Each structure stands twice: as C-alpha cells, then as structure tokens.
Amino acid sequence: MDAVGIVGAVIALLIVLVTMRTVRIVPQARARNVERLGRYRKTLEPGMNFIIPLVDRVKPLIDLREQVVAFKG
C-alpha cells in the first residue's frame, strides 16, 4: 500500500469517527442534557440531534416517564 492509500484510509476513519460523535439519537420518553465547556447549553429531545464534538459533552439519559410512588396513608 502506498502513502496516498494510507493517508486516505486515515482521513476516512477520522470522518467516520467525527460523524459518530456528532450525531446523537435519543430514544422516545428520554432526554439528555448537553454541556458546552462545562456549562448547561440545552436539552436534547427524542429523535436525532447534532452536537459539536470535542466541545459539547452529553450527559446520561433522563427518564421522562411517570413514576408511581406509594405513600402510607
């Protein structure tokens, strides 16, 4: 393999990695918070969302479903 082929493969791999880190899919009845440089920026709604890789950090899933809590009566 020549140098051009290796450089092309590395560039293709970098493009795939950046694309995977840019697109975030949030399941139904869930949400995720996004922090940009350590500060809250927005909440990702269910569906496909786009973020800026290496700048935005996505926090763990938040469950939006109703929770049943039993109280002693």
mmCIF file of N, CA, C and O in Angstrom:
data_model
loop_
_atom_site.group_PDB
_atom_site.id
_atom_site.type_symbol
_atom_site.label_atom_id
_atom_site.label_comp_id
_atom_site.label_asym_id
_atom_site.label_seq_id
_atom_site.Cartn_x
_atom_site.Cartn_y
_atom_site.Cartn_z
ATOM 1 N N MET A 1 0.845 -1.182 0.000
ATOM 2 C CA MET A 1 0.000 0.000 0.000
ATOM 3 C C MET A 1 0.890 1.245 0.000
ATOM 4 O O MET A 1 1.824 1.342 0.789
ATOM 5 N N ASP A 2 0.592 2.164 -0.836
ATOM 6 C CA ASP A 2 1.402 3.372 -0.912
ATOM 7 C C ASP A 2 0.944 4.412 0.110
ATOM 8 O O ASP A 2 -0.054 4.238 0.797
ATOM 9 N N ALA A 3 1.682 5.495 0.210
ATOM 10 C CA ALA A 3 1.409 6.528 1.215
ATOM 11 C C ALA A 3 0.061 7.206 0.988
ATOM 12 O O ALA A 3 -0.634 7.554 1.946
ATOM 13 N N VAL A 4 -0.338 7.374 -0.265
ATOM 14 C CA VAL A 4 -1.617 8.029 -0.562
ATOM 15 C C VAL A 4 -2.779 7.177 -0.053
ATOM 16 O O VAL A 4 -3.753 7.691 0.496
ATOM 17 N N GLY A 5 -2.678 5.877 -0.199
ATOM 18 C CA GLY A 5 -3.725 4.974 0.283
ATOM 19 C C GLY A 5 -3.846 4.993 1.794
ATOM 20 O O GLY A 5 -4.946 4.964 2.350
ATOM 21 N N ILE A 6 -2.705 5.042 2.469
ATOM 22 C CA ILE A 6 -2.720 5.074 3.939
ATOM 23 C C ILE A 6 -3.313 6.389 4.430
ATOM 24 O O ILE A 6 -4.142 6.405 5.345
ATOM 25 N N VAL A 7 -2.901 7.503 3.821
ATOM 26 C CA VAL A 7 -3.435 8.814 4.217
ATOM 27 C C VAL A 7 -4.939 8.870 3.949
ATOM 28 O O VAL A 7 -5.715 9.368 4.769
ATOM 29 N N GLY A 8 -5.378 8.327 2.823
ATOM 30 C CA GLY A 8 -6.810 8.286 2.511
ATOM 31 C C GLY A 8 -7.591 7.465 3.522
ATOM 32 O O GLY A 8 -8.691 7.846 3.925
ATOM 33 N N ALA A 9 -7.040 6.320 3.939
ATOM 34 C CA ALA A 9 -7.707 5.479 4.931
ATOM 35 C C ALA A 9 -7.805 6.184 6.279
ATOM 36 O O ALA A 9 -8.829 6.106 6.960
ATOM 37 N N VAL A 10 -6.757 6.899 6.675
ATOM 38 C CA VAL A 10 -6.768 7.629 7.950
ATOM 39 C C VAL A 10 -7.798 8.751 7.909
ATOM 40 O O VAL A 10 -8.555 8.956 8.868
ATOM 41 N N ILE A 11 -7.859 9.474 6.797
ATOM 42 C CA ILE A 11 -8.837 10.555 6.666
ATOM 43 C C ILE A 11 -10.261 10.001 6.691
ATOM 44 O O ILE A 11 -11.142 10.561 7.347
ATOM 45 N N ALA A 12 -10.498 8.889 6.009
ATOM 46 C CA ALA A 12 -11.829 8.272 6.012
ATOM 47 C C ALA A 12 -12.213 7.828 7.424
ATOM 48 O O ALA A 12 -13.362 8.012 7.853
ATOM 49 N N LEU A 13 -11.267 7.274 8.163
ATOM 50 C CA LEU A 13 -11.532 6.848 9.538
ATOM 51 C C LEU A 13 -11.860 8.043 10.428
ATOM 52 O O LEU A 13 -12.788 7.992 11.242
ATOM 53 N N LEU A 14 -11.141 9.142 10.264
ATOM 54 C CA LEU A 14 -11.419 10.352 11.048
ATOM 55 C C LEU A 14 -12.802 10.916 10.731
ATOM 56 O O LEU A 14 -13.519 11.351 11.639
ATOM 57 N N ILE A 15 -13.197 10.896 9.476
ATOM 58 C CA ILE A 15 -14.526 11.386 9.095
ATOM 59 C C ILE A 15 -15.614 10.530 9.727
ATOM 60 O O ILE A 15 -16.608 11.052 10.245
ATOM 61 N N VAL A 16 -15.429 9.221 9.733
ATOM 62 C CA VAL A 16 -16.414 8.324 10.348
ATOM 63 C C VAL A 16 -16.498 8.579 11.852
ATOM 64 O O VAL A 16 -17.599 8.647 12.422
ATOM 65 N N LEU A 17 -15.368 8.733 12.518
ATOM 66 C CA LEU A 17 -15.375 8.975 13.966
ATOM 67 C C LEU A 17 -16.044 10.302 14.319
ATOM 68 O O LEU A 17 -16.824 10.379 15.272
ATOM 69 N N VAL A 18 -15.751 11.366 13.569
ATOM 70 C CA VAL A 18 -16.370 12.664 13.845
ATOM 71 C C VAL A 18 -17.872 12.597 13.614
ATOM 72 O O VAL A 18 -18.657 13.144 14.395
ATOM 73 N N THR A 19 -18.302 11.908 12.568
ATOM 74 C CA THR A 19 -19.735 11.764 12.299
ATOM 75 C C THR A 19 -20.427 10.995 13.417
ATOM 76 O O THR A 19 -21.525 11.368 13.850
ATOM 77 N N MET A 20 -19.795 9.946 13.914
ATOM 78 C CA MET A 20 -20.397 9.167 15.006
ATOM 79 C C MET A 20 -20.514 9.999 16.273
ATOM 80 O O MET A 20 -21.465 9.843 17.035
ATOM 81 N N ARG A 21 -19.562 10.882 16.531
ATOM 82 C CA ARG A 21 -19.612 11.712 17.735
ATOM 83 C C ARG A 21 -20.510 12.930 17.575
ATOM 84 O O ARG A 21 -20.892 13.548 18.551
ATOM 85 N N THR A 22 -20.849 13.295 16.341
ATOM 86 C CA THR A 22 -21.687 14.458 16.079
ATOM 87 C C THR A 22 -23.166 14.124 16.192
ATOM 88 O O THR A 22 -23.942 14.913 16.726
ATOM 89 N N VAL A 23 -23.577 12.967 15.714
ATOM 90 C CA VAL A 23 -24.996 12.585 15.689
ATOM 91 C C VAL A 23 -25.321 11.811 16.953
ATOM 92 O O VAL A 23 -24.684 10.811 17.268
ATOM 93 N N ARG A 24 -26.330 12.270 17.686
ATOM 94 C CA ARG A 24 -26.811 11.578 18.881
ATOM 95 C C ARG A 24 -28.294 11.276 18.700
ATOM 96 O O ARG A 24 -29.080 12.169 18.395
ATOM 97 N N ILE A 25 -28.672 10.028 18.903
ATOM 98 C CA ILE A 25 -30.070 9.626 18.788
ATOM 99 C C ILE A 25 -30.590 9.368 20.196
ATOM 100 O O ILE A 25 -30.045 8.543 20.929
ATOM 101 N N VAL A 26 -31.649 10.099 20.561
ATOM 102 C CA VAL A 26 -32.249 9.981 21.887
ATOM 103 C C VAL A 26 -33.543 9.181 21.743
ATOM 104 O O VAL A 26 -34.398 9.527 20.932
ATOM 105 N N PRO A 27 -33.713 8.097 22.519
ATOM 106 C CA PRO A 27 -34.937 7.294 22.418
ATOM 107 C C PRO A 27 -36.170 8.050 22.915
ATOM 108 O O PRO A 27 -36.059 9.042 23.643
ATOM 109 N N GLN A 28 -37.329 7.530 22.530
ATOM 110 C CA GLN A 28 -38.604 8.119 22.950
ATOM 111 C C GLN A 28 -38.728 8.053 24.472
ATOM 112 O O GLN A 28 -38.264 7.114 25.104
ATOM 113 N N ALA A 29 -39.361 9.057 25.071
ATOM 114 C CA ALA A 29 -39.590 9.168 26.516
ATOM 115 C C ALA A 29 -38.288 9.344 27.295
ATOM 116 O O ALA A 29 -38.222 9.026 28.475
ATOM 117 N N ARG A 30 -37.265 9.821 26.643
ATOM 118 C CA ARG A 30 -35.987 10.093 27.293
ATOM 119 C C ARG A 30 -35.512 11.480 26.867
ATOM 120 O O ARG A 30 -35.995 12.060 25.910
ATOM 121 N N ALA A 31 -34.545 12.017 27.555
ATOM 122 C CA ALA A 31 -33.931 13.294 27.203
ATOM 123 C C ALA A 31 -32.474 13.240 27.653
ATOM 124 O O ALA A 31 -32.096 12.397 28.455
ATOM 125 N N ARG A 32 -31.667 14.132 27.120
ATOM 126 C CA ARG A 32 -30.268 14.235 27.522
ATOM 127 C C ARG A 32 -29.889 15.697 27.616
ATOM 128 O O ARG A 32 -30.352 16.515 26.838
ATOM 129 N N ASN A 33 -29.058 16.031 28.592
ATOM 130 C CA ASN A 33 -28.559 17.395 28.733
ATOM 131 C C ASN A 33 -27.211 17.518 28.045
ATOM 132 O O ASN A 33 -26.399 16.599 28.070
ATOM 133 N N VAL A 34 -26.980 18.676 27.452
ATOM 134 C CA VAL A 34 -25.718 18.946 26.776
ATOM 135 C C VAL A 34 -25.002 20.058 27.525
ATOM 136 O O VAL A 34 -25.592 21.091 27.838
ATOM 137 N N GLU A 35 -23.728 19.835 27.805
ATOM 138 C CA GLU A 35 -22.882 20.851 28.413
ATOM 139 C C GLU A 35 -21.861 21.293 27.385
ATOM 140 O O GLU A 35 -21.238 20.467 26.721
ATOM 141 N N ARG A 36 -21.716 22.599 27.231
ATOM 142 C CA ARG A 36 -20.674 23.134 26.358
ATOM 143 C C ARG A 36 -19.628 23.770 27.254
ATOM 144 O O ARG A 36 -19.895 24.755 27.930
ATOM 145 N N LEU A 37 -18.434 23.175 27.252
ATOM 146 C CA LEU A 37 -17.318 23.640 28.075
ATOM 147 C C LEU A 37 -17.705 23.723 29.554
ATOM 148 O O LEU A 37 -17.333 24.649 30.260
ATOM 149 N N GLY A 38 -18.484 22.742 30.030
ATOM 150 C CA GLY A 38 -18.836 22.645 31.432
ATOM 151 C C GLY A 38 -20.085 23.386 31.856
ATOM 152 O O GLY A 38 -20.470 23.323 33.015
ATOM 153 N N ARG A 39 -20.743 24.107 30.939
ATOM 154 C CA ARG A 39 -21.972 24.847 31.261
ATOM 155 C C ARG A 39 -23.142 24.264 30.511
ATOM 156 O O ARG A 39 -23.012 23.872 29.359
ATOM 157 N N TYR A 40 -24.313 24.257 31.177
ATOM 158 C CA TYR A 40 -25.515 23.752 30.519
ATOM 159 C C TYR A 40 -25.786 24.548 29.252
ATOM 160 O O TYR A 40 -25.736 25.771 29.251
ATOM 161 N N ARG A 41 -26.085 23.849 28.153
ATOM 162 C CA ARG A 41 -26.403 24.519 26.899
ATOM 163 C C ARG A 41 -27.837 24.281 26.482
ATOM 164 O O ARG A 41 -28.560 25.209 26.188
ATOM 165 N N LYS A 42 -28.264 22.991 26.425
ATOM 166 C CA LYS A 42 -29.626 22.680 26.017
ATOM 167 C C LYS A 42 -29.962 21.256 26.405
ATOM 168 O O LYS A 42 -29.115 20.492 26.832
ATOM 169 N N THR A 43 -31.242 20.915 26.236
ATOM 170 C CA THR A 43 -31.720 19.559 26.457
ATOM 171 C C THR A 43 -32.044 18.944 25.106
ATOM 172 O O THR A 43 -32.773 19.540 24.311
ATOM 173 N N LEU A 44 -31.495 17.760 24.853
ATOM 174 C CA LEU A 44 -31.774 17.067 23.607
ATOM 175 C C LEU A 44 -33.108 16.349 23.718
ATOM 176 O O LEU A 44 -33.338 15.584 24.649
ATOM 177 N N GLU A 45 -33.993 16.610 22.791
ATOM 178 C CA GLU A 45 -35.310 15.973 22.741
ATOM 179 C C GLU A 45 -35.185 14.621 22.033
ATOM 180 O O GLU A 45 -34.200 14.359 21.347
ATOM 181 N N PRO A 46 -36.207 13.747 22.161
ATOM 182 C CA PRO A 46 -36.168 12.457 21.459
ATOM 183 C C PRO A 46 -36.036 12.653 19.950
ATOM 184 O O PRO A 46 -36.605 13.563 19.372
ATOM 185 N N GLY A 47 -35.255 11.792 19.334
ATOM 186 C CA GLY A 47 -35.006 11.858 17.907
ATOM 187 C C GLY A 47 -33.525 12.062 17.637
ATOM 188 O O GLY A 47 -32.677 11.890 18.505
ATOM 189 N N MET A 48 -33.204 12.454 16.403
ATOM 190 C CA MET A 48 -31.817 12.654 16.015
ATOM 191 C C MET A 48 -31.404 14.095 16.311
ATOM 192 O O MET A 48 -32.106 15.035 15.962
ATOM 193 N N ASN A 49 -30.273 14.242 16.977
ATOM 194 C CA ASN A 49 -29.751 15.550 17.354
ATOM 195 C C ASN A 49 -28.296 15.649 16.918
ATOM 196 O O ASN A 49 -27.597 14.643 16.800
ATOM 197 N N PHE A 50 -27.848 16.880 16.705
ATOM 198 C CA PHE A 50 -26.475 17.124 16.302
ATOM 199 C C PHE A 50 -25.781 17.974 17.361
ATOM 200 O O PHE A 50 -26.350 18.929 17.864
ATOM 201 N N ILE A 51 -24.542 17.599 17.707
ATOM 202 C CA ILE A 51 -23.741 18.347 18.661
ATOM 203 C C ILE A 51 -22.377 18.630 18.028
ATOM 204 O O ILE A 51 -22.045 18.087 16.978
ATOM 205 N N ILE A 52 -21.588 19.463 18.681
ATOM 206 C CA ILE A 52 -20.238 19.749 18.222
ATOM 207 C C ILE A 52 -19.288 18.839 18.995
ATOM 208 O O ILE A 52 -19.169 18.956 20.221
ATOM 209 N N PRO A 53 -18.624 17.913 18.310
ATOM 210 C CA PRO A 53 -17.731 17.000 19.032
ATOM 211 C C PRO A 53 -16.545 17.740 19.631
ATOM 212 O O PRO A 53 -16.103 18.768 19.127
ATOM 213 N N LEU A 54 -16.039 17.230 20.732
ATOM 214 C CA LEU A 54 -14.899 17.749 21.484
ATOM 215 C C LEU A 54 -15.203 19.049 22.225
ATOM 216 O O LEU A 54 -14.410 19.488 23.039
ATOM 217 N N VAL A 55 -16.341 19.700 21.973
ATOM 218 C CA VAL A 55 -16.727 20.914 22.687
ATOM 219 C C VAL A 55 -17.930 20.613 23.574
ATOM 220 O O VAL A 55 -17.958 21.003 24.736
ATOM 221 N N ASP A 56 -18.938 19.925 23.017
ATOM 222 C CA ASP A 56 -20.140 19.570 23.764
ATOM 223 C C ASP A 56 -19.958 18.210 24.423
ATOM 224 O O ASP A 56 -19.357 17.299 23.857
ATOM 225 N N ARG A 57 -20.503 18.102 25.636
ATOM 226 C CA ARG A 57 -20.494 16.835 26.354
ATOM 227 C C ARG A 57 -21.937 16.470 26.666
ATOM 228 O O ARG A 57 -22.691 17.289 27.203
ATOM 229 N N VAL A 58 -22.341 15.240 26.327
ATOM 230 C CA VAL A 58 -23.705 14.788 26.537
ATOM 231 C C VAL A 58 -23.749 13.980 27.824
ATOM 232 O O VAL A 58 -22.986 13.040 28.015
ATOM 233 N N LYS A 59 -24.666 14.370 28.711
ATOM 234 C CA LYS A 59 -24.820 13.693 29.993
ATOM 235 C C LYS A 59 -25.707 12.443 29.829
ATOM 236 O O LYS A 59 -26.378 12.285 28.819
ATOM 237 N N PRO A 60 -25.761 11.559 30.827
ATOM 238 C CA PRO A 60 -26.558 10.339 30.719
ATOM 239 C C PRO A 60 -28.047 10.607 30.493
ATOM 240 O O PRO A 60 -28.541 11.710 30.738
ATOM 241 N N LEU A 61 -28.754 9.559 30.063
ATOM 242 C CA LEU A 61 -30.178 9.663 29.756
ATOM 243 C C LEU A 61 -31.005 10.053 30.974
ATOM 244 O O LEU A 61 -30.723 9.627 32.097
ATOM 245 N N ILE A 62 -32.037 10.855 30.734
ATOM 246 C CA ILE A 62 -33.006 11.235 31.757
ATOM 247 C C ILE A 62 -34.321 10.575 31.367
ATOM 248 O O ILE A 62 -34.783 10.728 30.238
ATOM 249 N N ASP A 63 -34.930 9.853 32.290
ATOM 250 C CA ASP A 63 -36.187 9.158 32.017
ATOM 251 C C ASP A 63 -37.345 10.125 32.231
ATOM 252 O O ASP A 63 -37.486 10.696 33.313
ATOM 253 N N LEU A 64 -38.174 10.327 31.208
ATOM 254 C CA LEU A 64 -39.291 11.261 31.292
ATOM 255 C C LEU A 64 -40.626 10.575 31.601
ATOM 256 O O LEU A 64 -41.653 11.247 31.655
ATOM 257 N N ARG A 65 -40.618 9.263 31.775
ATOM 258 C CA ARG A 65 -41.867 8.558 32.056
ATOM 259 C C ARG A 65 -42.340 8.838 33.479
ATOM 260 O O ARG A 65 -41.542 9.144 34.362
ATOM 261 N N GLU A 66 -43.641 8.721 33.692
ATOM 262 C CA GLU A 66 -44.197 8.946 35.028
ATOM 263 C C GLU A 66 -43.762 7.822 35.962
ATOM 264 O O GLU A 66 -43.714 6.663 35.574
ATOM 265 N N GLN A 67 -43.478 8.193 37.187
ATOM 266 C CA GLN A 67 -43.084 7.221 38.201
ATOM 267 C C GLN A 67 -44.199 7.114 39.230
ATOM 268 O O GLN A 67 -44.716 8.126 39.708
ATOM 269 N N VAL A 68 -44.561 5.901 39.583
ATOM 270 C CA VAL A 68 -45.597 5.676 40.595
ATOM 271 C C VAL A 68 -44.913 5.541 41.957
ATOM 272 O O VAL A 68 -44.011 4.739 42.127
ATOM 273 N N VAL A 69 -45.364 6.365 42.897
ATOM 274 C CA VAL A 69 -44.797 6.351 44.231
ATOM 275 C C VAL A 69 -45.933 6.063 45.212
ATOM 276 O O VAL A 69 -46.962 6.727 45.210
ATOM 277 N N ALA A 70 -45.743 5.040 46.052
ATOM 278 C CA ALA A 70 -46.761 4.669 47.037
ATOM 279 C C ALA A 70 -46.454 5.377 48.354
ATOM 280 O O ALA A 70 -45.334 5.354 48.851
ATOM 281 N N PHE A 71 -47.479 6.051 48.910
ATOM 282 C CA PHE A 71 -47.353 6.721 50.196
ATOM 283 C C PHE A 71 -48.189 5.966 51.220
ATOM 284 O O PHE A 71 -49.271 5.484 50.907
ATOM 285 N N LYS A 72 -47.710 5.894 52.447
ATOM 286 C CA LYS A 72 -48.502 5.280 53.508
ATOM 287 C C LYS A 72 -49.626 6.218 53.875
ATOM 288 O O LYS A 72 -49.411 7.411 54.079
ATOM 289 N N GLY A 73 -50.848 5.720 53.881
ATOM 290 C CA GLY A 73 -51.982 6.601 54.136
ATOM 291 C C GLY A 73 -52.690 6.224 55.331
ATOM 292 O O GLY A 73 -53.361 6.552 56.121
#
